[in-house]
PDB file of C-alpha atoms in Angstrom:
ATOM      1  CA  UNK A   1      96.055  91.382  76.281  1.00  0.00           C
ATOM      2  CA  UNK A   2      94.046  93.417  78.448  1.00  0.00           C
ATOM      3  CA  UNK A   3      94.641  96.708  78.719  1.00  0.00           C
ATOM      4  CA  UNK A   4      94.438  99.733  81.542  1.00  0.00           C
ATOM      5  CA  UNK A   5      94.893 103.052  80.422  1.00  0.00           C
ATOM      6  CA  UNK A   6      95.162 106.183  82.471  1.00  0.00           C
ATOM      7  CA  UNK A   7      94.121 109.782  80.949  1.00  0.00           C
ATOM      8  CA  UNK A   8      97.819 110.978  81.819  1.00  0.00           C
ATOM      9  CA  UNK A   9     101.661 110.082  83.040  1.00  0.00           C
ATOM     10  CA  UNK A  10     102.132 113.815  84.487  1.00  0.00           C
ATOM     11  CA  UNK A  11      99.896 116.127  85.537  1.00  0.00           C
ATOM     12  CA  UNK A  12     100.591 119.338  88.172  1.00  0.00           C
ATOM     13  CA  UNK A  13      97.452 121.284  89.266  1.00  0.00           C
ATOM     14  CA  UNK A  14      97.218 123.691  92.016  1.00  0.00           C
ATOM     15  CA  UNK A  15      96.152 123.718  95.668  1.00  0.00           C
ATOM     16  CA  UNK A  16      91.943 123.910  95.628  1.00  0.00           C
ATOM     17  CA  UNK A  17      92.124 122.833  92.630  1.00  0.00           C
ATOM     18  CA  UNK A  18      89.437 120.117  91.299  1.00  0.00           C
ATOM     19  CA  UNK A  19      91.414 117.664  89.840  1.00  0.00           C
ATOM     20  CA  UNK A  20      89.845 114.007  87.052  1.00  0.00           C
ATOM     21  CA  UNK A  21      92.277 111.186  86.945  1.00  0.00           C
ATOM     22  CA  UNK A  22      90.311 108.925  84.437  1.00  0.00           C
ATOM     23  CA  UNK A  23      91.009 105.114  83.675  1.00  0.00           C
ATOM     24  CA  UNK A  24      89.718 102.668  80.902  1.00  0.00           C
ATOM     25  CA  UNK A  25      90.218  99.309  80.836  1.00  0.00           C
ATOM     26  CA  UNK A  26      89.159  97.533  77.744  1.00  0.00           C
ATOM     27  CA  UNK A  27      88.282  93.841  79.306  1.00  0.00           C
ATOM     28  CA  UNK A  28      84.853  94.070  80.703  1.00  0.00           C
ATOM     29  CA  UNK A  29      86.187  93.521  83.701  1.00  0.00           C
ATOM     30  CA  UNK A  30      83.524  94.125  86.804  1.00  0.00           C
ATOM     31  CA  UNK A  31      86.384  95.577  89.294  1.00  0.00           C
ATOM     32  CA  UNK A  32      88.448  98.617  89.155  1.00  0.00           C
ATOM     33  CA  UNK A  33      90.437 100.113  91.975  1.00  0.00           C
ATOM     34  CA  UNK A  34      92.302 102.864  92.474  1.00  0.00           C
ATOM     35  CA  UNK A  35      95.384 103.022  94.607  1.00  0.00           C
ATOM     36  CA  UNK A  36      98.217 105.861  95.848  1.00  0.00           C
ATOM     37  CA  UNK A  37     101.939 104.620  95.649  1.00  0.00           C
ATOM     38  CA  UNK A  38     103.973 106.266  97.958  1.00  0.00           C
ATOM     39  CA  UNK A  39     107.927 105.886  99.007  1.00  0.00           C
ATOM     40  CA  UNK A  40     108.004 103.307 101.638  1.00  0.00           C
ATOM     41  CA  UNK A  41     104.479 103.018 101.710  1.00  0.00           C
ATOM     42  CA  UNK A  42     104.331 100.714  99.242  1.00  0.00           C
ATOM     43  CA  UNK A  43      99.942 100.571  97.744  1.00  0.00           C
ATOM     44  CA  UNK A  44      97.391 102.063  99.615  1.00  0.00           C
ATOM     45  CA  UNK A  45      93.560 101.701  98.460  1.00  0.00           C
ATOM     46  CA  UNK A  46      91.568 104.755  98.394  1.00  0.00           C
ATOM     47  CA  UNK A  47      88.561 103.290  96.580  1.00  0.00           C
ATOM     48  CA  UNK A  48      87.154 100.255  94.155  1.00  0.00           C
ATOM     49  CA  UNK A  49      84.289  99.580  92.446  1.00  0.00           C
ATOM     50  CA  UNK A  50      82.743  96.256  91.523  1.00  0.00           C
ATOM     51  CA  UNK A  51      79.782  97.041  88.951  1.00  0.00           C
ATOM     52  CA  UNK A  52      78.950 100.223  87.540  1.00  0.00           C
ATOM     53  CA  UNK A  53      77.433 103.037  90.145  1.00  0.00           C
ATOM     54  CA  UNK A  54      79.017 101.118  92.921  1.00  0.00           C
ATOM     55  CA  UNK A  55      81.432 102.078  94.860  1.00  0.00           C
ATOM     56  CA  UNK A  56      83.247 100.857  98.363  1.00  0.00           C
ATOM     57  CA  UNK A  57      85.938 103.314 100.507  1.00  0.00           C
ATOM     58  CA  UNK A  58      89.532 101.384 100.763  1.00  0.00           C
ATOM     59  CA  UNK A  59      91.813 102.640 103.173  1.00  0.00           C
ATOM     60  CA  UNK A  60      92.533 106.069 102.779  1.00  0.00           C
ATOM     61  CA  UNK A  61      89.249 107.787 100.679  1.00  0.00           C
ATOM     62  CA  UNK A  62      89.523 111.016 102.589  1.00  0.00           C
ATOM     63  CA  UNK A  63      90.193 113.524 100.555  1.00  0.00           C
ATOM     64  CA  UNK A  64      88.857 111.657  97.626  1.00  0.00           C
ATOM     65  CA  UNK A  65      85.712 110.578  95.448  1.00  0.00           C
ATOM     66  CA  UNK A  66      85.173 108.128  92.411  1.00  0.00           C
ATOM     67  CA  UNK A  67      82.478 107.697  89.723  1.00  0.00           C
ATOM     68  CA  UNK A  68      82.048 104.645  87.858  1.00  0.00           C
ATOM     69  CA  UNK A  69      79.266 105.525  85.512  1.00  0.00           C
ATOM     70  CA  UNK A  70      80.064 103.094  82.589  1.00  0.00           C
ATOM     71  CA  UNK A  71      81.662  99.665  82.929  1.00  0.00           C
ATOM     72  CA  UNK A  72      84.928 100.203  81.377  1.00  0.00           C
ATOM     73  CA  UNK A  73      85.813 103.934  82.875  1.00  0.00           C
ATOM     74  CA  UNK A  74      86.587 104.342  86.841  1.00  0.00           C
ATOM     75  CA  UNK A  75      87.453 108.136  87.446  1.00  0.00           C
ATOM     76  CA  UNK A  76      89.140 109.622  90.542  1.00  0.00           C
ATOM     77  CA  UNK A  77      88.438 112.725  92.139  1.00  0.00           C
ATOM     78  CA  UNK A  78      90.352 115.099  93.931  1.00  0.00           C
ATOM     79  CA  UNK A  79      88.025 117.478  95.750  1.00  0.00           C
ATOM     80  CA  UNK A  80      90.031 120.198  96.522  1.00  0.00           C
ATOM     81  CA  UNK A  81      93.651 119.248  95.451  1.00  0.00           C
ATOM     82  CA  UNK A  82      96.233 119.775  98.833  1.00  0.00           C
ATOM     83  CA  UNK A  83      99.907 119.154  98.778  1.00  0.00           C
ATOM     84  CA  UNK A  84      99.489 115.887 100.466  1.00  0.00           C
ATOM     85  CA  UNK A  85      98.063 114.374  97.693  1.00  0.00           C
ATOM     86  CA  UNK A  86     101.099 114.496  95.339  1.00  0.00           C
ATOM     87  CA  UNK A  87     101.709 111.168  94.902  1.00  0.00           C
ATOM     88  CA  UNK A  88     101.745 108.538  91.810  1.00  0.00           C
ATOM     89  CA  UNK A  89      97.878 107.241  91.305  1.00  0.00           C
ATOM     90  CA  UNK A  90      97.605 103.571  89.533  1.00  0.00           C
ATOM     91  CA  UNK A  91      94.335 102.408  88.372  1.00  0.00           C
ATOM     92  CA  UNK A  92      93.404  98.579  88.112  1.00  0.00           C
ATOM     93  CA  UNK A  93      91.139  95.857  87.331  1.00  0.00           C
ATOM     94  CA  UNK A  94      90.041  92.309  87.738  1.00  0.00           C
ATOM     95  CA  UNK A  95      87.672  89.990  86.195  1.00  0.00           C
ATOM     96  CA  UNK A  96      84.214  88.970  88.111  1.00  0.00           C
ATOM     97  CA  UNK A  97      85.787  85.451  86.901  1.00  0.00           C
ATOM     98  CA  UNK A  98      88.774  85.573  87.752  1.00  0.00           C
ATOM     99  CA  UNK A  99      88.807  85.993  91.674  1.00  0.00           C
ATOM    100  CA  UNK A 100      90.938  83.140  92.933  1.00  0.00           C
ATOM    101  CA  UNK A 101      93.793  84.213  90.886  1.00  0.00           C
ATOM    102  CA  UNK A 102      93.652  88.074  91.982  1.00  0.00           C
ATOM    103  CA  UNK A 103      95.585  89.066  89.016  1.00  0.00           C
ATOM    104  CA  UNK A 104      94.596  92.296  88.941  1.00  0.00           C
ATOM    105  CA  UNK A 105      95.753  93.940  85.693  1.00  0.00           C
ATOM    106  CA  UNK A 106      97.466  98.180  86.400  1.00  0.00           C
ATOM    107  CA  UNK A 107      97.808 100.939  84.160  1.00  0.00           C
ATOM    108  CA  UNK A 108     100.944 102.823  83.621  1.00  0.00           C
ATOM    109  CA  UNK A 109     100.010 105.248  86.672  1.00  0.00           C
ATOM    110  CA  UNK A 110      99.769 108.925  86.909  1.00  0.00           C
ATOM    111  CA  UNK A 111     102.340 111.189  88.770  1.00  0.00           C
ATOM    112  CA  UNK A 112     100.044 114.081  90.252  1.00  0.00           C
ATOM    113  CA  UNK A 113     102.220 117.227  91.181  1.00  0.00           C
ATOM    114  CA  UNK A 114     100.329 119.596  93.695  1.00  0.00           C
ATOM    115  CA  UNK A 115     101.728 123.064  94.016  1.00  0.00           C
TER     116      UNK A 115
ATOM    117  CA  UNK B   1      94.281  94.181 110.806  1.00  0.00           C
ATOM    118  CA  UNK B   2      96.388  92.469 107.346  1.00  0.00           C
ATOM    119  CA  UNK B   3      99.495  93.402 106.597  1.00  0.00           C
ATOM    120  CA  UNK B   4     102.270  92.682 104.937  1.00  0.00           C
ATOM    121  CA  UNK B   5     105.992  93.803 105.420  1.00  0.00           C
ATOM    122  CA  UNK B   6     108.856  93.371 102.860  1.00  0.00           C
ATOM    123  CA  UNK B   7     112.769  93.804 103.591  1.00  0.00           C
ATOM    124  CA  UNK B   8     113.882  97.633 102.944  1.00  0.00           C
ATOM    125  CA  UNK B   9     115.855  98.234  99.781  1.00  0.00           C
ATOM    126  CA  UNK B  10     117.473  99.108  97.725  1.00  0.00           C
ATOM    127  CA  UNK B  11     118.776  95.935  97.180  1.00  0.00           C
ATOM    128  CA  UNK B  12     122.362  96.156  94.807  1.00  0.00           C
ATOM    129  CA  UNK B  13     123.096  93.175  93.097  1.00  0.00           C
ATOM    130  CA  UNK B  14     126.348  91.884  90.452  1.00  0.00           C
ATOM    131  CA  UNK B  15     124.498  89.927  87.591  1.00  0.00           C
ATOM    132  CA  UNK B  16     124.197  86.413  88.167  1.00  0.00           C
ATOM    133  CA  UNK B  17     124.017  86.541  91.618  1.00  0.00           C
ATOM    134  CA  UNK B  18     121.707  84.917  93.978  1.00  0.00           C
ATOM    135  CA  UNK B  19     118.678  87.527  95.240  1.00  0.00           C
ATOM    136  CA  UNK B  20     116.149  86.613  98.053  1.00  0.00           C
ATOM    137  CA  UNK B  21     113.796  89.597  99.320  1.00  0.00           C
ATOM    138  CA  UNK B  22     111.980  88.603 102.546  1.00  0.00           C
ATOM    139  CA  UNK B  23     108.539  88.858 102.778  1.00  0.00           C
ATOM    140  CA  UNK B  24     106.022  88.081 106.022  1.00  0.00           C
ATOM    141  CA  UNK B  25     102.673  88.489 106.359  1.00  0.00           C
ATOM    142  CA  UNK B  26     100.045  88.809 109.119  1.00  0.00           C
ATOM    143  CA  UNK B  27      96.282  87.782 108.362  1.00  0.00           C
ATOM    144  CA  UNK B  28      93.160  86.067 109.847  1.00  0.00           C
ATOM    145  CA  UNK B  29      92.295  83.074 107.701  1.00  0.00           C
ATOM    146  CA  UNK B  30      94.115  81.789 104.791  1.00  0.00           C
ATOM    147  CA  UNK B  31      95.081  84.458 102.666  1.00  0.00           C
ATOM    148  CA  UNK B  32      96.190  84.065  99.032  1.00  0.00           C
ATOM    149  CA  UNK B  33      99.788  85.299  98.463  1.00  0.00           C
ATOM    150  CA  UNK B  34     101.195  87.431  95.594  1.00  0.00           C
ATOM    151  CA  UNK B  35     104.508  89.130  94.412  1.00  0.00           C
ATOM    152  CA  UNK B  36     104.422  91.683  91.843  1.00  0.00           C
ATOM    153  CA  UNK B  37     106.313  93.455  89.747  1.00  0.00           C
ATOM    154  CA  UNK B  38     107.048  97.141  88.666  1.00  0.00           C
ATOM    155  CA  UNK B  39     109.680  97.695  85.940  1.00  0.00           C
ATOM    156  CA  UNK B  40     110.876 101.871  85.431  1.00  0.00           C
ATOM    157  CA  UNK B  41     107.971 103.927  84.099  1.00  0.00           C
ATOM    158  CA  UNK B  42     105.277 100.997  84.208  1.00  0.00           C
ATOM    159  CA  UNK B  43     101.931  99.744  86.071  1.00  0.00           C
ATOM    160  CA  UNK B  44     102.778  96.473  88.518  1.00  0.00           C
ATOM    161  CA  UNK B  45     102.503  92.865  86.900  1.00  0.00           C
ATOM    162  CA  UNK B  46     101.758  90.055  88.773  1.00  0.00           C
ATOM    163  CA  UNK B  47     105.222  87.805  89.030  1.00  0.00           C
ATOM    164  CA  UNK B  48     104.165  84.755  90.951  1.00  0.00           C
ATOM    165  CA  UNK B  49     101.592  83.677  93.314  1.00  0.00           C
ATOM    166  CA  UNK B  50     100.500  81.172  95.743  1.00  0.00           C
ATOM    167  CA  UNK B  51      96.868  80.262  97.181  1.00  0.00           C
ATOM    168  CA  UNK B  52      97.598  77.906 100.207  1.00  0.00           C
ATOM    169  CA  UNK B  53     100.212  76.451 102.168  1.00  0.00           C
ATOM    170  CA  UNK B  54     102.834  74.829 101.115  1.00  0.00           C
ATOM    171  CA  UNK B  55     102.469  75.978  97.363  1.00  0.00           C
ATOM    172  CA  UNK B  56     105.221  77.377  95.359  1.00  0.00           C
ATOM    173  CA  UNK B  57     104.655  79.922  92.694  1.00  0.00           C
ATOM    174  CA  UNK B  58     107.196  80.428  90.414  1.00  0.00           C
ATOM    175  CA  UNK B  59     107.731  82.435  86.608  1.00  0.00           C
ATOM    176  CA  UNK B  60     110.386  83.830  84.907  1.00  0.00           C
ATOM    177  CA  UNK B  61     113.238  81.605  87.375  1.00  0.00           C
ATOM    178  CA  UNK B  62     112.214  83.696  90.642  1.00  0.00           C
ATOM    179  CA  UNK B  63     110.476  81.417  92.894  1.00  0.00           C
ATOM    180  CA  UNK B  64     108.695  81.754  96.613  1.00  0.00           C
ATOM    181  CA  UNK B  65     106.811  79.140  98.985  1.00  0.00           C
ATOM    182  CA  UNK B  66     103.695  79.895 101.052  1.00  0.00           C
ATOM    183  CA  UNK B  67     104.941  79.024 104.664  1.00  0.00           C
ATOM    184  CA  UNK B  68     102.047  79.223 107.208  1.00  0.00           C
ATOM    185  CA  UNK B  69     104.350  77.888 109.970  1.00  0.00           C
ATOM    186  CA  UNK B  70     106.250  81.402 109.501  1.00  0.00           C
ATOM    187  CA  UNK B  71     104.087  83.472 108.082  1.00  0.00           C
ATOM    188  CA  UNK B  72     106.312  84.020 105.023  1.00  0.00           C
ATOM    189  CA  UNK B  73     106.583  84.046 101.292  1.00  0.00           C
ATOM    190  CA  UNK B  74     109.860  85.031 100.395  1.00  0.00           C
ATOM    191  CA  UNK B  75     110.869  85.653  96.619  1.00  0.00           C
ATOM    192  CA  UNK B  76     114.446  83.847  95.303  1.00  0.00           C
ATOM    193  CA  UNK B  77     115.915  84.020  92.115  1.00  0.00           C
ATOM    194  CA  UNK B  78     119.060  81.163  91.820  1.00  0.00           C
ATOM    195  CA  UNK B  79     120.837  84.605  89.404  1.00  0.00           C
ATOM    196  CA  UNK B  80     119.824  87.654  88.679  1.00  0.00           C
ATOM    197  CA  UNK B  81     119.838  89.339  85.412  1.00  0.00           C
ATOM    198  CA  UNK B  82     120.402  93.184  84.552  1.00  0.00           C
ATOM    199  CA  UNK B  83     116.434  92.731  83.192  1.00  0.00           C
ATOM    200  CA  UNK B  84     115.627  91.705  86.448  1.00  0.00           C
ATOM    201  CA  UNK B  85     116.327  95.373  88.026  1.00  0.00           C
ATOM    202  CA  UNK B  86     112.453  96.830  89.322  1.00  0.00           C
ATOM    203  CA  UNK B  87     110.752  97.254  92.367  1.00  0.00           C
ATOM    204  CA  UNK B  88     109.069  93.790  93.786  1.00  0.00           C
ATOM    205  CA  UNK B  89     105.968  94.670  95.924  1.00  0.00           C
ATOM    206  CA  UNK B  90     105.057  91.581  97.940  1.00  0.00           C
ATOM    207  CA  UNK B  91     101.125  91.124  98.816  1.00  0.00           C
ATOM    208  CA  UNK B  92      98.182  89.450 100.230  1.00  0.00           C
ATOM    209  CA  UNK B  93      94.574  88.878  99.210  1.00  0.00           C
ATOM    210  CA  UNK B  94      92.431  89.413 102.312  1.00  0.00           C
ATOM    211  CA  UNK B  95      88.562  89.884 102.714  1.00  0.00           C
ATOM    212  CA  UNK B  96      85.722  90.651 100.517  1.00  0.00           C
ATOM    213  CA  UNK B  97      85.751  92.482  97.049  1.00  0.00           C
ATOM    214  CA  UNK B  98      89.220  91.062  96.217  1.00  0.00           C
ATOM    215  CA  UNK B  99      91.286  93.837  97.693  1.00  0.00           C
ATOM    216  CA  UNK B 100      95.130  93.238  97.621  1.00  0.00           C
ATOM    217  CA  UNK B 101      97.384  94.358 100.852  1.00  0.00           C
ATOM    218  CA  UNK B 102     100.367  95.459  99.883  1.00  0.00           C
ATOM    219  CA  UNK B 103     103.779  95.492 101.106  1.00  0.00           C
ATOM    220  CA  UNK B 104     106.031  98.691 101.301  1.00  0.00           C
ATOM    221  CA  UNK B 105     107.814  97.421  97.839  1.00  0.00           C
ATOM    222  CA  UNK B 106     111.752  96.602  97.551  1.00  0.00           C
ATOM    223  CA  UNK B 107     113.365  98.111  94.747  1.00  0.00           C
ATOM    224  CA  UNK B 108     116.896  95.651  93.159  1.00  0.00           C
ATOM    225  CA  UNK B 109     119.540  96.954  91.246  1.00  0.00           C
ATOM    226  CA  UNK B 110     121.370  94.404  89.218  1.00  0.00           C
ATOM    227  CA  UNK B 111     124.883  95.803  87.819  1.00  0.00           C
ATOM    228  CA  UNK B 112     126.986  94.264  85.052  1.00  0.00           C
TER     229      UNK B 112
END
């Protein structure tokens, strides 16, 4: 079974705060996004990478950078934490191979609490 | 640009009832269709999918068609289980890099 893990379920930082979410996924996979859930928002993309040192902005990167220095790990980075960023984070991937299906596989997610 | 928009929820349900959560889409070109899944406390799974007209994805008894006439892919299940009680994010595969374009989500609550 493949496998996406995220560093942690809860975390609560401060505001200005630099803030890691890391994610491993254990499937070679070349893909790895990372998305916001929000209520009523549903997904939003803030960034994906599809090889190692590559990176592409989704739809909402402000705020935000990655780093995708080895194949399996995909870390996000919050800048300067705000309040507006409290929000659940889920990491994913998807196999170069496996593109018509778009399954791409999530971790459990991480619930960020700004203060 | 894409998008995708899903019937608000909550949606409350008596077990073994019949569930349908509406789903249409917008999109340039022939997008591939998707409903996943997100059970309390986990990542989303992918449920079902479709890749072009006309096709029906189905798993686990839930079941939706790709209808380009009405931009739709709405998600049925003929009776719902207890089990069944998650959110259901409806979603479309559009442009380059596989990126997914999700719906809002619907969350179903299935009572004894």
């Amino acid at each position: 079974d493949v496998k996406v893990t995220q560093s942690s379920r809860y975390l609560v930082k401060r505001t200005g705060e630099k803030v890691f979410l890391e994610c491993v996924q254990d499937m070679d996979h070349e893909n790895m996004f990372w998305y916001r859930q929000d209520p009523g928002l549903g997904l939003r993309l803030i960034y994906f990478s599809y090889d190692v040192k590559m990176k592409e902005k989704g739809d909402i990167p402000e705020g935000y950078s990655v780093s995708r220095e080895k194949k399996e790990r995909f870390s996000l980075i919050l800048e300067s934490a705000s309040t507006n960023q409290t929000s659940m984070y889920l990491c994913a991937s998807l196999s170069g191979s496996d593109l018509l299906s778009y399954e791409q596989y999530f971790g459990p997610g991480t619930r960020l609490t700004v203060t | 640009g894409d998008s995708v928009t899903q019937m608000e929820g909550p949606v409350t349900l008596s077990e073994e009832a019949f569930l349908t959560i509406n789903c249409t889409y917008t999109a340039t070109g022939y997008p591939s269709l998707f409903w996943y899944v997100q059970y309390p406390g986990e990542g989303l799974q992918l449920l079902l999918k479709a890749t072009k007209a006309d096709d029906k994805g189905s798993n686990k008894g839930f079941e939706a068609t790709y209808r380009k006439e009405t931009t739709s892919f709405h998600l049925e299940k003929g009776s719902v289980q207890v089990s069944d009680s998650a959110v259901y994010f409806c979603a479309l595969a559009s442009g380059g890099y596989n990126k997914l374009i999700f719906g809002a989500g619907t969350r179903l609550a299935v009572h004894p």
